[in-house]
Amino acid sequence: MGGTKASAVEIEVAGHAVRLSSPDRVIYPERGYTKADVFHYYLAVGDGIMRALRDRPTTLQRFPEGIEGEMFFQKRVPARGVPPWVRTARIEFPSGRSADELCPVDLAHVAWAAQMGTIVFHPWPVRAADVDRPDELRVDLDPQPGTDFADAVTAAGELRALLDELGATGWPKTSGGRGVHVYLRIEPRWTFTEVRRATIALARELERRRPDLITTAWWKEERGAHVFVDYNQMARDRTIACAYSLRANARATVSTPVDWDELPDVDPDDFHLGSVPARLAERGDPHAGIDDRPWDITPLLEWADRDDAAGSGDLPYPPDHPKMPGEPKRVQPSRARPEAD
């Protein structure tokens, strides 16, 4: 890529010396942002991104040569060539295989990942203390063709009202694209299967209230011009770019926490590598209180029982996930064979 070659430097981060090599390598060609810009961005948003990543097994989306070069997801921290202070957490995939993923305990871990060409951080919704019981319920509001960010914001407003009725607090952020993410901090008492079931119940209630706007249809051919609540983001080994993570697009946007009251007025393109550090420094982190009051998801599980009794059971899992008990056919409706009489 472009840029003059510069020698590596060492920068102290959280008491550790972190090497930054090729600082002038251009990572975002359209905006001219370099590897050093990415590295120092993550230092500048340290408090915010550590609130999102601390003690969480994290998949790294790496672009060693920049966003127009090769990309890969790194789920395993190498056994060799890694600083001795780097922490990992062992997680198990749906296949039954396991991996030791990066588990940031301080900002040096984020800086080390940035040095390795990480652009996007994808943490699991669990902590290292119990990697099988999520402490974060994530609602991904994904606009489908014919809808846009404004529709996702409207859907988020419906979600906010529903959460208010439940006595739960949602924490919204932009996705860095056209979507909106809303997180709930929950008690780590339930399995992935149970939390996904609760998320489906929440999504179905939203769909009932706004069928003109919101859908839970897994198959794209059935979604129409609606905002899709991607309930499978709560399936094991599905992750979302975290708060304050950069995104791998030409604009260098950031998945940015916002206040509920400002959400209707924001433009997600305004939140980018060059603007978010100043916003965080001036306004503080809208997610600063996210850990204060974990919520009990029992009301959602009761809704799930109600839906089961009414004939609305489980919904399809992602295609790479093993077939689960009670899951409906994982086949596109237009290709499904009619049931025999």
PDB file of N, CA and C in Angstrom, residues 9-20 39-47 49-50 83 85 105-115:
ATOM      1  N   VAL A   9       8.068   1.335  16.283  1.00  0.00           N
ATOM      2  CA  VAL A   9       8.234   2.053  17.547  1.00  0.00           C
ATOM      3  C   VAL A   9       7.581   1.223  18.647  1.00  0.00           C
ATOM      4  N   GLU A  10       7.977   1.489  19.864  1.00  0.00           N
ATOM      5  CA  GLU A  10       7.342   0.851  21.007  1.00  0.00           C
ATOM      6  C   GLU A  10       6.598   1.912  21.805  1.00  0.00           C
ATOM      7  N   ILE A  11       5.379   1.595  22.181  1.00  0.00           N
ATOM      8  CA  ILE A  11       4.523   2.522  22.911  1.00  0.00           C
ATOM      9  C   ILE A  11       4.048   1.829  24.174  1.00  0.00           C
ATOM     10  N   GLU A  12       4.159   2.514  25.299  1.00  0.00           N
ATOM     11  CA  GLU A  12       3.709   1.908  26.546  1.00  0.00           C
ATOM     12  C   GLU A  12       2.203   2.071  26.675  1.00  0.00           C
ATOM     13  N   VAL A  13       1.523   0.957  26.886  1.00  0.00           N
ATOM     14  CA  VAL A  13       0.070   0.949  27.033  1.00  0.00           C
ATOM     15  C   VAL A  13      -0.267   0.064  28.226  1.00  0.00           C
ATOM     16  N   ALA A  14      -0.946   0.629  29.212  1.00  0.00           N
ATOM     17  CA  ALA A  14      -1.384  -0.128  30.395  1.00  0.00           C
ATOM     18  C   ALA A  14      -0.226  -0.890  31.037  1.00  0.00           C
ATOM     19  N   GLY A  15       0.952  -0.261  31.049  1.00  0.00           N
ATOM     20  CA  GLY A  15       2.107  -0.860  31.713  1.00  0.00           C
ATOM     21  C   GLY A  15       2.866  -1.864  30.872  1.00  0.00           C
ATOM     22  N   HIS A  16       2.490  -2.033  29.605  1.00  0.00           N
ATOM     23  CA  HIS A  16       3.171  -2.972  28.720  1.00  0.00           C
ATOM     24  C   HIS A  16       3.727  -2.223  27.514  1.00  0.00           C
ATOM     25  N   ALA A  17       4.863  -2.674  27.018  1.00  0.00           N
ATOM     26  CA  ALA A  17       5.434  -2.110  25.802  1.00  0.00           C
ATOM     27  C   ALA A  17       4.811  -2.823  24.612  1.00  0.00           C
ATOM     28  N   VAL A  18       4.111  -2.056  23.774  1.00  0.00           N
ATOM     29  CA  VAL A  18       3.444  -2.620  22.596  1.00  0.00           C
ATOM     30  C   VAL A  18       4.144  -2.096  21.349  1.00  0.00           C
ATOM     31  N   ARG A  19       4.538  -3.002  20.492  1.00  0.00           N
ATOM     32  CA  ARG A  19       5.251  -2.639  19.272  1.00  0.00           C
ATOM     33  C   ARG A  19       4.270  -2.177  18.207  1.00  0.00           C
ATOM     34  N   LEU A  20       4.612  -1.092  17.526  1.00  0.00           N
ATOM     35  CA  LEU A  20       3.834  -0.622  16.382  1.00  0.00           C
ATOM     36  C   LEU A  20       4.762  -0.598  15.181  1.00  0.00           C
ATOM     37  N   PHE A  39      -4.203   2.602  15.381  1.00  0.00           N
ATOM     38  CA  PHE A  39      -3.618   2.268  16.689  1.00  0.00           C
ATOM     39  C   PHE A  39      -3.949   3.351  17.718  1.00  0.00           C
ATOM     40  N   HIS A  40      -3.731   4.601  17.357  1.00  0.00           N
ATOM     41  CA  HIS A  40      -3.960   5.689  18.316  1.00  0.00           C
ATOM     42  C   HIS A  40      -5.452   5.979  18.503  1.00  0.00           C
ATOM     43  N   TYR A  41      -6.258   5.664  17.507  1.00  0.00           N
ATOM     44  CA  TYR A  41      -7.706   5.757  17.715  1.00  0.00           C
ATOM     45  C   TYR A  41      -8.120   4.858  18.874  1.00  0.00           C
ATOM     46  N   TYR A  42      -7.657   3.613  18.849  1.00  0.00           N
ATOM     47  CA  TYR A  42      -8.064   2.683  19.903  1.00  0.00           C
ATOM     48  C   TYR A  42      -7.532   3.092  21.271  1.00  0.00           C
ATOM     49  N   LEU A  43      -6.384   3.730  21.325  1.00  0.00           N
ATOM     50  CA  LEU A  43      -5.920   4.254  22.611  1.00  0.00           C
ATOM     51  C   LEU A  43      -6.828   5.402  23.077  1.00  0.00           C
ATOM     52  N   ALA A  44      -7.279   6.225  22.131  1.00  0.00           N
ATOM     53  CA  ALA A  44      -8.089   7.395  22.481  1.00  0.00           C
ATOM     54  C   ALA A  44      -9.469   7.015  22.997  1.00  0.00           C
ATOM     55  N   VAL A  45     -10.003   5.892  22.549  1.00  0.00           N
ATOM     56  CA  VAL A  45     -11.334   5.463  23.008  1.00  0.00           C
ATOM     57  C   VAL A  45     -11.214   4.320  24.027  1.00  0.00           C
ATOM     58  N   GLY A  46     -10.086   4.285  24.699  1.00  0.00           N
ATOM     59  CA  GLY A  46      -9.771   3.154  25.568  1.00  0.00           C
ATOM     60  C   GLY A  46     -10.823   2.828  26.604  1.00  0.00           C
ATOM     61  N   ASP A  47     -11.301   3.826  27.331  1.00  0.00           N
ATOM     62  CA  ASP A  47     -12.297   3.542  28.371  1.00  0.00           C
ATOM     63  C   ASP A  47     -13.560   2.946  27.773  1.00  0.00           C
ATOM     64  N   ILE A  49     -13.990   1.328  24.763  1.00  0.00           N
ATOM     65  CA  ILE A  49     -13.887   0.000  24.159  1.00  0.00           C
ATOM     66  C   ILE A  49     -13.573  -1.063  25.205  1.00  0.00           C
ATOM     67  N   MET A  50     -12.889  -0.681  26.284  1.00  0.00           N
ATOM     68  CA  MET A  50     -12.659  -1.673  27.338  1.00  0.00           C
ATOM     69  C   MET A  50     -13.947  -2.004  28.077  1.00  0.00           C
ATOM     70  N   PRO A  83       3.174 -11.817  23.118  1.00  0.00           N
ATOM     71  CA  PRO A  83       3.703 -11.341  24.397  1.00  0.00           C
ATOM     72  C   PRO A  83       3.176 -12.183  25.559  1.00  0.00           C
ATOM     73  N   TRP A  85       2.175 -11.493  28.391  1.00  0.00           N
ATOM     74  CA  TRP A  85       1.096 -10.915  29.191  1.00  0.00           C
ATOM     75  C   TRP A  85      -0.277 -11.019  28.506  1.00  0.00           C
ATOM     76  N   VAL A 105      -7.965  -7.817  29.003  1.00  0.00           N
ATOM     77  CA  VAL A 105      -8.098  -7.432  30.411  1.00  0.00           C
ATOM     78  C   VAL A 105      -7.611  -6.011  30.633  1.00  0.00           C
ATOM     79  N   ASP A 106      -6.948  -5.451  29.623  1.00  0.00           N
ATOM     80  CA  ASP A 106      -6.520  -4.058  29.679  1.00  0.00           C
ATOM     81  C   ASP A 106      -6.339  -3.560  28.249  1.00  0.00           C
ATOM     82  N   LEU A 107      -6.046  -2.273  28.115  1.00  0.00           N
ATOM     83  CA  LEU A 107      -5.997  -1.659  26.792  1.00  0.00           C
ATOM     84  C   LEU A 107      -4.802  -2.141  25.970  1.00  0.00           C
ATOM     85  N   ALA A 108      -3.774  -2.669  26.634  1.00  0.00           N
ATOM     86  CA  ALA A 108      -2.634  -3.189  25.886  1.00  0.00           C
ATOM     87  C   ALA A 108      -3.066  -4.317  24.949  1.00  0.00           C
ATOM     88  N   HIS A 109      -4.063  -5.098  25.355  1.00  0.00           N
ATOM     89  CA  HIS A 109      -4.550  -6.181  24.498  1.00  0.00           C
ATOM     90  C   HIS A 109      -5.183  -5.628  23.213  1.00  0.00           C
ATOM     91  N   VAL A 110      -5.905  -4.526  23.337  1.00  0.00           N
ATOM     92  CA  VAL A 110      -6.514  -3.890  22.168  1.00  0.00           C
ATOM     93  C   VAL A 110      -5.420  -3.332  21.263  1.00  0.00           C
ATOM     94  N   ALA A 111      -4.430  -2.687  21.878  1.00  0.00           N
ATOM     95  CA  ALA A 111      -3.327  -2.121  21.109  1.00  0.00           C
ATOM     96  C   ALA A 111      -2.545  -3.219  20.387  1.00  0.00           C
ATOM     97  N   TRP A 112      -2.288  -4.319  21.069  1.00  0.00           N
ATOM     98  CA  TRP A 112      -1.585  -5.441  20.431  1.00  0.00           C
ATOM     99  C   TRP A 112      -2.374  -5.958  19.233  1.00  0.00           C
ATOM    100  N   ALA A 113      -3.687  -6.075  19.377  1.00  0.00           N
ATOM    101  CA  ALA A 113      -4.518  -6.537  18.266  1.00  0.00           C
ATOM    102  C   ALA A 113      -4.470  -5.549  17.104  1.00  0.00           C
ATOM    103  N   ALA A 114      -4.479  -4.245  17.415  1.00  0.00           N
ATOM    104  CA  ALA A 114      -4.388  -3.233  16.357  1.00  0.00           C
ATOM    105  C   ALA A 114      -3.051  -3.342  15.629  1.00  0.00           C
ATOM    106  N   GLN A 115      -1.985  -3.593  16.355  1.00  0.00           N
ATOM    107  CA  GLN A 115      -0.684  -3.811  15.726  1.00  0.00           C
ATOM    108  C   GLN A 115      -0.720  -4.997  14.777  1.00  0.00           C
TER     109      GLN A 115
END
